[in-house]
Tab-separated table of C-alpha atoms in Angstrom:
chain	number	residue	atom	x	y	z
A	46	UNK	CA	131.495	78.074	63.314
A	47	UNK	CA	130.014	79.894	66.133
A	48	UNK	CA	133.038	80.451	68.217
A	49	UNK	CA	134.915	81.344	64.854
A	50	UNK	CA	132.318	84.601	64.861
A	51	UNK	CA	132.124	84.695	68.982
A	52	UNK	CA	136.060	84.931	68.182
A	53	UNK	CA	135.779	87.695	65.354
A	54	UNK	CA	133.433	89.795	67.131
A	55	UNK	CA	135.431	89.799	70.540
A	56	UNK	CA	138.816	90.702	68.137
A	57	UNK	CA	136.734	93.288	66.478
A	58	UNK	CA	135.616	94.947	69.700
A	59	UNK	CA	138.776	95.280	70.847
A	60	UNK	CA	139.703	98.311	73.227
A	61	UNK	CA	142.946	98.727	75.143
A	62	UNK	CA	142.920	100.640	78.568
A	63	UNK	CA	142.248	99.989	82.553
A	64	UNK	CA	139.016	99.140	83.935
A	65	UNK	CA	136.992	102.085	85.184
A	66	UNK	CA	136.296	102.192	88.091
A	67	UNK	CA	132.981	101.358	88.306
A	68	UNK	CA	133.775	98.273	86.657
A	69	UNK	CA	136.260	97.668	89.171
A	70	UNK	CA	133.816	97.685	92.139
A	71	UNK	CA	131.189	95.492	90.099
A	72	UNK	CA	133.984	93.008	89.856
A	73	UNK	CA	135.127	93.278	93.641
A	74	UNK	CA	131.478	92.462	94.391
A	75	UNK	CA	130.790	90.033	92.139
A	76	UNK	CA	134.069	88.083	93.076
A	77	UNK	CA	132.714	88.324	96.599
A	78	UNK	CA	129.293	86.390	96.033
A	79	UNK	CA	131.416	83.757	93.782
A	80	UNK	CA	133.544	82.934	96.455
A	81	UNK	CA	136.854	84.495	94.912
A	82	UNK	CA	139.545	86.553	97.509
A	83	UNK	CA	139.286	90.036	96.386
A	84	UNK	CA	142.789	91.127	98.482
A	85	UNK	CA	143.593	94.371	99.727
A	86	UNK	CA	145.386	95.547	96.454
A	87	UNK	CA	143.415	98.396	94.657
A	88	UNK	CA	146.145	99.242	91.940
A	89	UNK	CA	145.449	98.006	87.981
A	90	UNK	CA	147.891	94.984	89.018
A	91	UNK	CA	145.347	94.096	91.437
A	92	UNK	CA	142.316	94.135	89.339
A	93	UNK	CA	143.830	92.583	86.598
A	94	UNK	CA	144.795	89.444	88.896
A	95	UNK	CA	141.120	89.588	90.062
A	96	UNK	CA	140.112	89.758	86.902
A	97	UNK	CA	141.837	86.773	85.939
A	98	UNK	CA	140.603	84.764	88.864
A	99	UNK	CA	137.284	85.299	88.225
A	100	UNK	CA	137.392	84.817	84.617
A	101	UNK	CA	138.637	81.434	84.873
A	102	UNK	CA	136.778	80.320	87.991
A	103	UNK	CA	133.515	81.390	85.718
A	104	UNK	CA	134.568	79.286	82.736
A	105	UNK	CA	136.098	76.821	84.070
A	106	UNK	CA	134.045	74.096	82.930
A	107	UNK	CA	132.782	75.869	79.486
A	108	UNK	CA	133.046	74.212	75.917
A	109	UNK	CA	135.971	76.037	74.658
A	110	UNK	CA	136.851	77.742	78.158
A	111	UNK	CA	140.512	78.302	77.591
A	112	UNK	CA	139.626	80.206	74.366
A	113	UNK	CA	136.533	82.294	76.097
A	114	UNK	CA	138.460	82.629	78.987
A	115	UNK	CA	141.356	84.537	76.944
A	116	UNK	CA	139.095	86.351	74.987
A	117	UNK	CA	137.197	88.224	77.832
A	118	UNK	CA	140.443	88.711	79.618
A	119	UNK	CA	141.720	90.173	76.847
A	120	UNK	CA	138.634	92.382	75.381
A	121	UNK	CA	137.897	95.348	77.601
A	122	UNK	CA	134.581	95.989	76.285
A	123	UNK	CA	133.353	92.662	76.161
A	124	UNK	CA	134.191	92.108	79.608
A	125	UNK	CA	132.491	94.743	80.833
A	126	UNK	CA	129.542	93.725	79.283
A	127	UNK	CA	129.983	90.367	81.225
A	128	UNK	CA	130.174	92.269	84.106
A	129	UNK	CA	127.020	94.557	83.449
A	130	UNK	CA	125.130	91.267	82.828
A	131	UNK	CA	125.809	90.144	86.168
A	132	UNK	CA	124.851	93.494	87.668
A	133	UNK	CA	121.650	93.328	85.529
A	134	UNK	CA	120.152	90.409	84.899
A	135	UNK	CA	117.399	89.199	87.147
A	136	UNK	CA	117.992	85.643	87.685
A	137	UNK	CA	121.640	86.386	88.731
A	138	UNK	CA	120.970	89.474	90.863
A	139	UNK	CA	118.639	86.804	92.610
A	140	UNK	CA	120.892	84.435	93.216
A	141	UNK	CA	123.552	86.979	94.748
A	142	UNK	CA	121.129	88.164	97.141
A	143	UNK	CA	120.466	84.545	98.423
A	144	UNK	CA	124.278	84.283	98.572
A	145	UNK	CA	124.388	87.317	100.587
A	146	UNK	CA	121.823	86.124	102.824
A	147	UNK	CA	123.599	82.580	103.266
A	148	UNK	CA	126.241	84.111	104.584
A	149	UNK	CA	125.085	85.536	107.157
A	150	UNK	CA	123.302	82.066	108.754
A	151	UNK	CA	127.023	80.565	108.106
A	152	UNK	CA	128.089	83.026	111.023
A	153	UNK	CA	126.007	80.775	113.304
A	154	UNK	CA	126.153	77.323	114.370
A	155	UNK	CA	123.570	75.532	112.485
A	156	UNK	CA	121.642	73.135	114.724
A	157	UNK	CA	121.604	69.888	113.649
A	158	UNK	CA	117.726	67.778	113.926
A	159	UNK	CA	117.128	64.053	114.770
A	160	UNK	CA	114.194	62.028	113.719
A	161	UNK	CA	111.527	62.596	115.909
A	162	UNK	CA	107.614	62.406	115.669
A	163	UNK	CA	105.584	65.665	117.447
A	164	UNK	CA	101.953	66.078	118.000
A	165	UNK	CA	100.527	69.607	118.020
A	166	UNK	CA	100.716	71.438	121.347
A	167	UNK	CA	103.680	69.289	122.342
A	168	UNK	CA	106.690	70.809	123.799
A	169	UNK	CA	110.267	70.212	123.461
A	170	UNK	CA	113.707	72.256	123.286
A	171	UNK	CA	114.175	70.627	119.744
A	172	UNK	CA	111.330	72.203	118.836
A	173	UNK	CA	112.463	75.669	119.449
A	174	UNK	CA	115.663	74.993	117.630
A	175	UNK	CA	113.139	73.464	114.334
A	176	UNK	CA	111.683	76.544	114.961
A	177	UNK	CA	114.897	78.948	114.746
A	178	UNK	CA	115.993	76.872	111.613
A	179	UNK	CA	112.185	77.926	109.907
A	180	UNK	CA	112.470	81.159	110.563
A	181	UNK	CA	115.684	81.803	109.489
A	182	UNK	CA	115.322	80.025	105.730
A	183	UNK	CA	112.130	82.666	105.739
A	184	UNK	CA	109.796	79.379	105.528
A	185	UNK	CA	108.322	80.924	109.030
A	186	UNK	CA	107.125	84.665	109.705
A	187	UNK	CA	109.676	85.748	112.444
A	188	UNK	CA	107.240	86.534	115.586
A	189	UNK	CA	108.083	87.374	118.972
A	190	UNK	CA	107.456	84.747	121.310
A	191	UNK	CA	108.600	83.879	125.034
A	192	UNK	CA	111.295	80.836	125.411
A	193	UNK	CA	108.086	78.624	126.160
A	194	UNK	CA	106.059	79.691	123.320
A	195	UNK	CA	108.980	78.751	120.923
A	196	UNK	CA	109.111	75.129	122.705
A	197	UNK	CA	105.439	74.249	121.539
A	198	UNK	CA	104.594	72.641	118.492
A	199	UNK	CA	101.759	74.628	117.343
A	200	UNK	CA	100.496	74.705	113.579
A	201	UNK	CA	103.105	77.592	112.344
A	202	UNK	CA	105.234	74.801	112.288
A	203	UNK	CA	103.499	72.922	110.179
A	204	UNK	CA	102.927	75.824	107.990
A	205	UNK	CA	106.739	76.146	107.930
A	206	UNK	CA	107.238	72.764	107.677
A	207	UNK	CA	105.165	72.798	104.236
A	208	UNK	CA	106.832	75.713	102.850
A	209	UNK	CA	110.271	74.459	103.555
A	210	UNK	CA	108.996	71.210	101.910
A	211	UNK	CA	107.588	72.593	98.471
A	212	UNK	CA	110.677	74.719	98.208
A	213	UNK	CA	112.577	71.333	97.959
A	214	UNK	CA	110.308	69.395	96.071
A	215	UNK	CA	109.042	67.371	98.515
A	216	UNK	CA	105.673	65.923	99.125
A	217	UNK	CA	103.910	68.874	101.700
A	218	UNK	CA	102.584	66.579	104.041
A	219	UNK	CA	103.745	68.908	106.898
A	220	UNK	CA	105.063	66.246	108.950
A	221	UNK	CA	108.847	65.886	109.983
A	222	UNK	CA	109.718	63.543	107.425
A	223	UNK	CA	113.524	61.868	107.199
A	224	UNK	CA	113.751	63.517	103.657
A	225	UNK	CA	112.986	66.674	105.358
A	226	UNK	CA	114.746	66.497	108.691
A	227	UNK	CA	118.135	65.554	106.146
A	228	UNK	CA	117.327	68.864	103.926
A	229	UNK	CA	117.366	70.882	107.052
A	230	UNK	CA	120.274	69.776	108.377
A	231	UNK	CA	122.032	71.072	105.518
A	232	UNK	CA	124.303	73.490	106.526
A	233	UNK	CA	124.109	77.006	105.219
A	234	UNK	CA	127.775	76.874	104.080
A	235	UNK	CA	127.369	74.297	101.540
A	236	UNK	CA	123.831	76.128	99.970
A	237	UNK	CA	126.138	79.253	99.743
A	238	UNK	CA	128.614	77.060	97.398
A	239	UNK	CA	125.846	75.503	95.769
A	240	UNK	CA	124.126	79.335	94.670
A	241	UNK	CA	127.869	80.402	93.633
A	242	UNK	CA	128.440	77.754	91.079
A	243	UNK	CA	124.714	78.392	89.941
A	244	UNK	CA	125.964	81.923	89.105
A	245	UNK	CA	129.284	80.538	87.577
A	246	UNK	CA	126.764	78.686	85.347
A	247	UNK	CA	124.697	81.626	84.406
A	248	UNK	CA	127.673	83.276	83.631
A	249	UNK	CA	129.525	81.079	81.413
A	250	UNK	CA	126.883	80.976	79.016
A	251	UNK	CA	125.921	84.893	78.239
A	252	UNK	CA	127.852	84.844	75.311
A	253	UNK	CA	125.688	81.949	73.837
A	254	UNK	CA	122.133	83.585	75.106
A	255	UNK	CA	120.368	85.471	72.483
A	256	UNK	CA	117.411	87.960	73.006
A	257	UNK	CA	114.714	85.008	73.230
A	258	UNK	CA	115.754	81.572	73.912
A	259	UNK	CA	114.510	78.722	75.446
A	260	UNK	CA	115.703	77.055	78.786
A	261	UNK	CA	115.162	73.420	79.337
A	262	UNK	CA	115.984	72.797	83.332
A	263	UNK	CA	116.447	68.811	83.955
A	264	UNK	CA	116.348	68.816	87.740
A	265	UNK	CA	112.940	71.391	87.493
A	266	UNK	CA	111.730	69.034	84.630
A	267	UNK	CA	110.357	72.577	83.429
A	268	UNK	CA	110.827	74.365	79.652
A	269	UNK	CA	110.634	77.641	79.764
A	270	UNK	CA	110.561	79.824	76.746
A	271	UNK	CA	112.494	83.682	78.292
A	272	UNK	CA	113.716	86.874	76.650
A	273	UNK	CA	113.713	90.400	77.221
A	274	UNK	CA	113.251	90.048	81.387
A	275	UNK	CA	110.132	87.419	80.901
A	276	UNK	CA	109.033	84.190	80.777
A	277	UNK	CA	106.612	84.150	77.467
A	278	UNK	CA	105.993	80.519	78.068
A	279	UNK	CA	106.376	77.488	80.072
A	280	UNK	CA	105.460	74.217	80.566
A	281	UNK	CA	106.625	70.788	82.563
A	282	UNK	CA	108.727	68.300	80.975
A	283	UNK	CA	109.588	64.645	81.277
A	284	UNK	CA	113.596	63.855	80.849
A	285	UNK	CA	115.439	60.868	80.443
A	286	UNK	CA	115.763	58.559	82.937
A	287	UNK	CA	118.782	57.437	84.992
A	288	UNK	CA	120.024	54.778	82.633
A	289	UNK	CA	119.575	57.349	79.206
A	290	UNK	CA	120.569	60.440	80.438
A	291	UNK	CA	119.347	63.885	78.507
A	292	UNK	CA	122.508	65.161	77.705
A	293	UNK	CA	123.373	69.095	78.242
A	294	UNK	CA	123.382	70.815	75.173
A	295	UNK	CA	123.522	74.245	73.492
A	296	UNK	CA	121.743	74.437	70.300
A	297	UNK	CA	118.454	75.438	68.114
A	298	UNK	CA	114.983	74.388	67.544
A	299	UNK	CA	115.087	74.193	63.943
A	300	UNK	CA	111.972	71.703	62.525
A	301	UNK	CA	108.840	71.333	63.584
A	302	UNK	CA	107.068	68.276	62.328
A	303	UNK	CA	103.467	67.873	62.482
A	304	UNK	CA	102.048	64.013	63.078
A	305	UNK	CA	105.400	62.183	63.032
A	306	UNK	CA	106.242	58.996	62.502
A	307	UNK	CA	108.812	57.187	64.600
A	308	UNK	CA	111.821	55.593	63.530
A	309	UNK	CA	112.860	53.724	67.132
A	310	UNK	CA	116.957	53.394	67.494
A	311	UNK	CA	118.527	50.074	67.801
A	312	UNK	CA	118.876	49.863	71.258
A	313	UNK	CA	114.784	50.266	71.386
A	314	UNK	CA	114.118	47.441	68.549
A	315	UNK	CA	116.043	44.905	70.646
A	316	UNK	CA	115.923	45.601	74.137
A	317	UNK	CA	111.852	46.216	74.190
A	318	UNK	CA	110.257	45.854	71.140
A	319	UNK	CA	111.356	42.303	69.817
A	320	UNK	CA	111.151	41.407	73.227
A	321	UNK	CA	107.485	42.316	73.406
A	322	UNK	CA	106.746	40.559	70.328
A	323	UNK	CA	108.366	37.552	71.885
A	324	UNK	CA	105.745	37.671	74.515
A	325	UNK	CA	102.563	38.937	72.448
A	326	UNK	CA	102.126	37.944	68.892
A	327	UNK	CA	100.084	41.347	68.054
A	328	UNK	CA	102.246	43.852	70.269
A	329	UNK	CA	103.887	45.435	67.229
A	330	UNK	CA	101.078	45.350	64.846
A	331	UNK	CA	98.716	46.999	67.778
A	332	UNK	CA	101.039	49.835	67.849
A	333	UNK	CA	101.239	50.440	64.179
A	334	UNK	CA	104.326	49.804	63.272
A	335	UNK	CA	105.385	48.531	59.719
A	336	UNK	CA	108.415	47.831	58.061
A	337	UNK	CA	109.652	50.662	55.591
A	338	UNK	CA	112.429	49.474	52.989
A	339	UNK	CA	115.130	51.267	53.495
A	340	UNK	CA	115.943	52.016	50.019
A	341	UNK	CA	112.588	52.862	48.683
A	342	UNK	CA	110.667	54.723	51.689
A	343	UNK	CA	107.539	54.585	49.758
A	344	UNK	CA	107.559	50.353	50.000
A	345	UNK	CA	106.136	49.078	53.162
A	346	UNK	CA	105.844	45.635	54.714
A	347	UNK	CA	102.936	44.769	57.654
A	348	UNK	CA	103.845	43.061	60.640
A	349	UNK	CA	100.402	40.756	60.640
A	350	UNK	CA	101.453	37.023	61.793
A	351	UNK	CA	105.427	37.575	61.995
A	352	UNK	CA	107.434	36.590	64.675
A	353	UNK	CA	109.993	37.924	66.589
A	354	UNK	CA	112.745	36.370	64.609
A	355	UNK	CA	111.049	37.086	60.987
A	356	UNK	CA	111.055	40.844	62.450
A	357	UNK	CA	114.901	40.588	63.349
A	358	UNK	CA	115.776	39.002	59.917
A	359	UNK	CA	113.857	41.434	58.180
A	360	UNK	CA	115.634	44.118	59.570
A	361	UNK	CA	118.455	43.579	57.319
A	362	UNK	CA	116.510	45.556	54.457
A	363	UNK	CA	113.711	47.162	56.217
A	364	UNK	CA	113.440	49.673	59.169
A	365	UNK	CA	110.948	49.289	61.834
A	366	UNK	CA	108.309	52.235	61.758
A	367	UNK	CA	105.738	53.350	64.047
A	368	UNK	CA	102.978	55.521	62.093
A	369	UNK	CA	101.776	58.935	62.370
A	370	UNK	CA	98.270	58.968	64.708
A	371	UNK	CA	97.467	59.678	68.178
A	372	UNK	CA	99.021	56.440	69.257
A	373	UNK	CA	102.861	57.125	67.803
A	374	UNK	CA	105.130	58.093	70.830
A	375	UNK	CA	106.127	60.820	69.688
A	376	UNK	CA	102.264	62.140	69.573
A	377	UNK	CA	101.232	64.831	67.284
A	378	UNK	CA	104.868	66.877	67.523
A	379	UNK	CA	108.324	66.446	67.036
A	380	UNK	CA	110.917	69.355	67.583
A	381	UNK	CA	114.393	69.303	66.103
A	382	UNK	CA	117.579	70.098	67.655
A	383	UNK	CA	120.623	69.305	66.008
A	384	UNK	CA	122.874	67.451	68.031
A	385	UNK	CA	125.491	64.274	67.813
A	386	UNK	CA	123.058	62.188	70.840
A	387	UNK	CA	119.877	61.769	68.593
A	388	UNK	CA	118.076	63.805	70.982
A	389	UNK	CA	114.874	66.003	70.154
A	390	UNK	CA	111.745	67.339	71.457
A	391	UNK	CA	108.540	65.716	71.107
A	392	UNK	CA	104.415	65.229	72.498
A	393	UNK	CA	103.475	62.127	74.044
A	394	UNK	CA	100.271	60.039	74.259
A	395	UNK	CA	101.231	59.183	78.058
A	396	UNK	CA	99.793	62.251	79.419
A	397	UNK	CA	99.293	60.616	82.687
A	398	UNK	CA	102.893	60.860	83.197
A	399	UNK	CA	103.349	64.529	83.888
A	400	UNK	CA	101.488	64.359	87.131
A	401	UNK	CA	104.807	62.581	88.659
A	402	UNK	CA	106.996	64.743	90.946
A	403	UNK	CA	109.939	62.955	89.775
A	404	UNK	CA	109.892	62.786	85.637
A	405	UNK	CA	113.073	61.366	84.886
A	406	UNK	CA	111.287	58.645	82.639
A	407	UNK	CA	112.458	58.708	78.976
A	408	UNK	CA	114.800	57.170	76.508
A	409	UNK	CA	116.855	60.954	76.733
A	410	UNK	CA	114.546	62.671	74.589
A	411	UNK	CA	112.066	65.654	75.897
A	412	UNK	CA	108.503	64.904	76.628
A	413	UNK	CA	106.365	68.096	76.117
A	414	UNK	CA	103.249	68.736	78.675
A	415	UNK	CA	102.476	71.920	76.177
A	416	UNK	CA	103.562	70.892	72.466
A	417	UNK	CA	101.013	72.352	70.612
A	418	UNK	CA	101.640	76.096	72.283
A	419	UNK	CA	105.040	75.752	71.691
A	420	UNK	CA	104.500	75.078	67.760
A	421	UNK	CA	102.142	77.804	68.401
A	422	UNK	CA	105.060	80.185	69.316
A	423	UNK	CA	107.361	78.967	67.127
A	424	UNK	CA	105.534	79.777	63.934
A	425	UNK	CA	104.487	83.038	65.374
A	426	UNK	CA	107.822	84.315	64.738
A	427	UNK	CA	107.929	82.945	61.188
A	428	UNK	CA	106.021	84.496	57.415
A	429	UNK	CA	102.532	84.184	56.845
A	430	UNK	CA	103.452	81.159	54.479
A	431	UNK	CA	105.070	78.844	57.605
A	432	UNK	CA	102.111	79.993	59.806
A	433	UNK	CA	99.688	78.672	56.564
A	434	UNK	CA	101.176	75.380	56.292
A	435	UNK	CA	101.398	74.481	60.321
A	436	UNK	CA	97.433	75.566	60.267
A	437	UNK	CA	96.452	73.145	57.314
A	438	UNK	CA	99.191	70.159	58.809
A	439	UNK	CA	97.385	70.380	61.957
A	440	UNK	CA	94.124	69.667	60.222
A	441	UNK	CA	95.335	66.856	58.443
A	442	UNK	CA	96.884	63.588	59.132
A	443	UNK	CA	99.991	63.107	56.965
A	444	UNK	CA	103.368	64.062	58.277
A	445	UNK	CA	105.013	67.293	57.348
A	446	UNK	CA	108.167	68.918	58.647
A	447	UNK	CA	108.460	72.817	58.741
A	448	UNK	CA	111.538	74.100	58.381
A	449	UNK	CA	111.870	77.393	60.598
A	450	UNK	CA	113.545	80.480	59.192
A	451	UNK	CA	114.035	81.894	62.503
A	452	UNK	CA	115.407	78.964	64.750
A	453	UNK	CA	115.242	79.571	68.442
A	454	UNK	CA	118.446	78.830	70.503
A	455	UNK	CA	117.918	76.148	73.107
A	456	UNK	CA	119.910	75.794	76.326
A	457	UNK	CA	119.519	72.212	78.218
A	458	UNK	CA	121.075	72.749	81.571
A	459	UNK	CA	120.794	71.249	84.859
A	460	UNK	CA	120.087	73.925	87.566
A	461	UNK	CA	119.131	72.321	90.916
A	462	UNK	CA	119.048	75.635	92.783
A	463	UNK	CA	117.550	78.694	91.878
A	464	UNK	CA	115.092	81.698	93.071
A	465	UNK	CA	111.887	81.381	91.799
A	466	UNK	CA	109.489	84.513	90.939
A	467	UNK	CA	108.182	84.776	94.075
A	468	UNK	CA	112.024	85.338	95.325
A	469	UNK	CA	111.820	81.735	97.133
A	470	UNK	CA	114.730	79.717	96.906
A	471	UNK	CA	114.306	76.528	95.473
A	472	UNK	CA	116.643	73.334	95.923
A	473	UNK	CA	116.492	69.908	94.359
A	474	UNK	CA	117.428	66.714	94.463
A	475	UNK	CA	120.211	66.477	91.710
A	476	UNK	CA	118.425	64.074	88.797
A	477	UNK	CA	121.536	62.751	87.672
A	478	UNK	CA	123.974	63.146	90.329
A	479	UNK	CA	126.171	65.711	88.197
A	480	UNK	CA	127.852	68.580	89.281
A	481	UNK	CA	126.554	72.301	88.747
A	482	UNK	CA	129.585	72.617	86.895
A	483	UNK	CA	128.617	70.270	84.233
A	484	UNK	CA	125.653	73.065	83.785
A	485	UNK	CA	125.959	74.630	80.041
């Protein structure tokens, strides 16, 4: 349905005519930044060829890529909006600026460091090499030093290594660890390619973004509410483990559930919960699980005294459900996002997990560090009645589901390279070993 509406909009807004000179100039600049050969032809045929190549590169891995690519190519107004977006969006502009910075670095032969432990005050030619790399990457201030001083391991190098480690999500020890050396040895050309992929990924979802939307970045373990060139809310998240990957999605938040119950999927029931019961007869009862009739939801059955085999047999007529409360795996809030993979956002009673640096720990759903803040933000966009329902639900223990009249779009992406608010390039390990091309 969304694609049909989008198609109608583009066809309705169709307008013939050649590209304006300003759009042509912007297209040339964008093409250079994302690695598309501009060539030397400046006539209309040359622009059309460049336009075609740029669109194919941007939308190559998008859902419905052929249709979206064709529509942007055939509709002048929509294409110009895309180009203006590439020229005006702050995040894209920051990425493009970094592309140009790192392209300048490709002119130099990038050094290669070998593992070594340096002591403060030590002198070595390799230390001068390390200093030059950190200065070039912006992690050390460029100062005029003698050839002798450049080779001295001093506090500025330790600070530079810490800054580099921070930008790469590493422990900020200031020591030249093996992991730090491997990342320092990455050639600028490789960074340029990653930055170009990040720009194209952001442009490819331009038609799906609204004025206000939620973005979950898997590799950053962060959720942000974005819009009007501002971040309205930001929080750490826990995402799916490498065995239970959180999928890349474009959907929306449709419901808030306060004091949710939890019905675990079969995989968790049989692979974990029944196994836990087999090892501990009180395992399920201690976590407030009950059996709920599949036909009559009001009919419950206690698990006290039941063996793992008895529960297994009961699952033919009953569902295993964890009752609402502080013990519940979903915590106090559940946020529904329509999708085919049974993924949703929720609270968690295990708050200590948010202190871990690698938070790929869940069964696929997204756990939120500040679920109440998200609930409050979502309900602030609703009418008075919805606000009153949420307020009352918070004070009680009953399970209450609130359907949003203003559902908010959510994009779950996997951008492992970006520019932060302090204009620092951030690079992370690719949690699921996915290419940026998969971002959606």
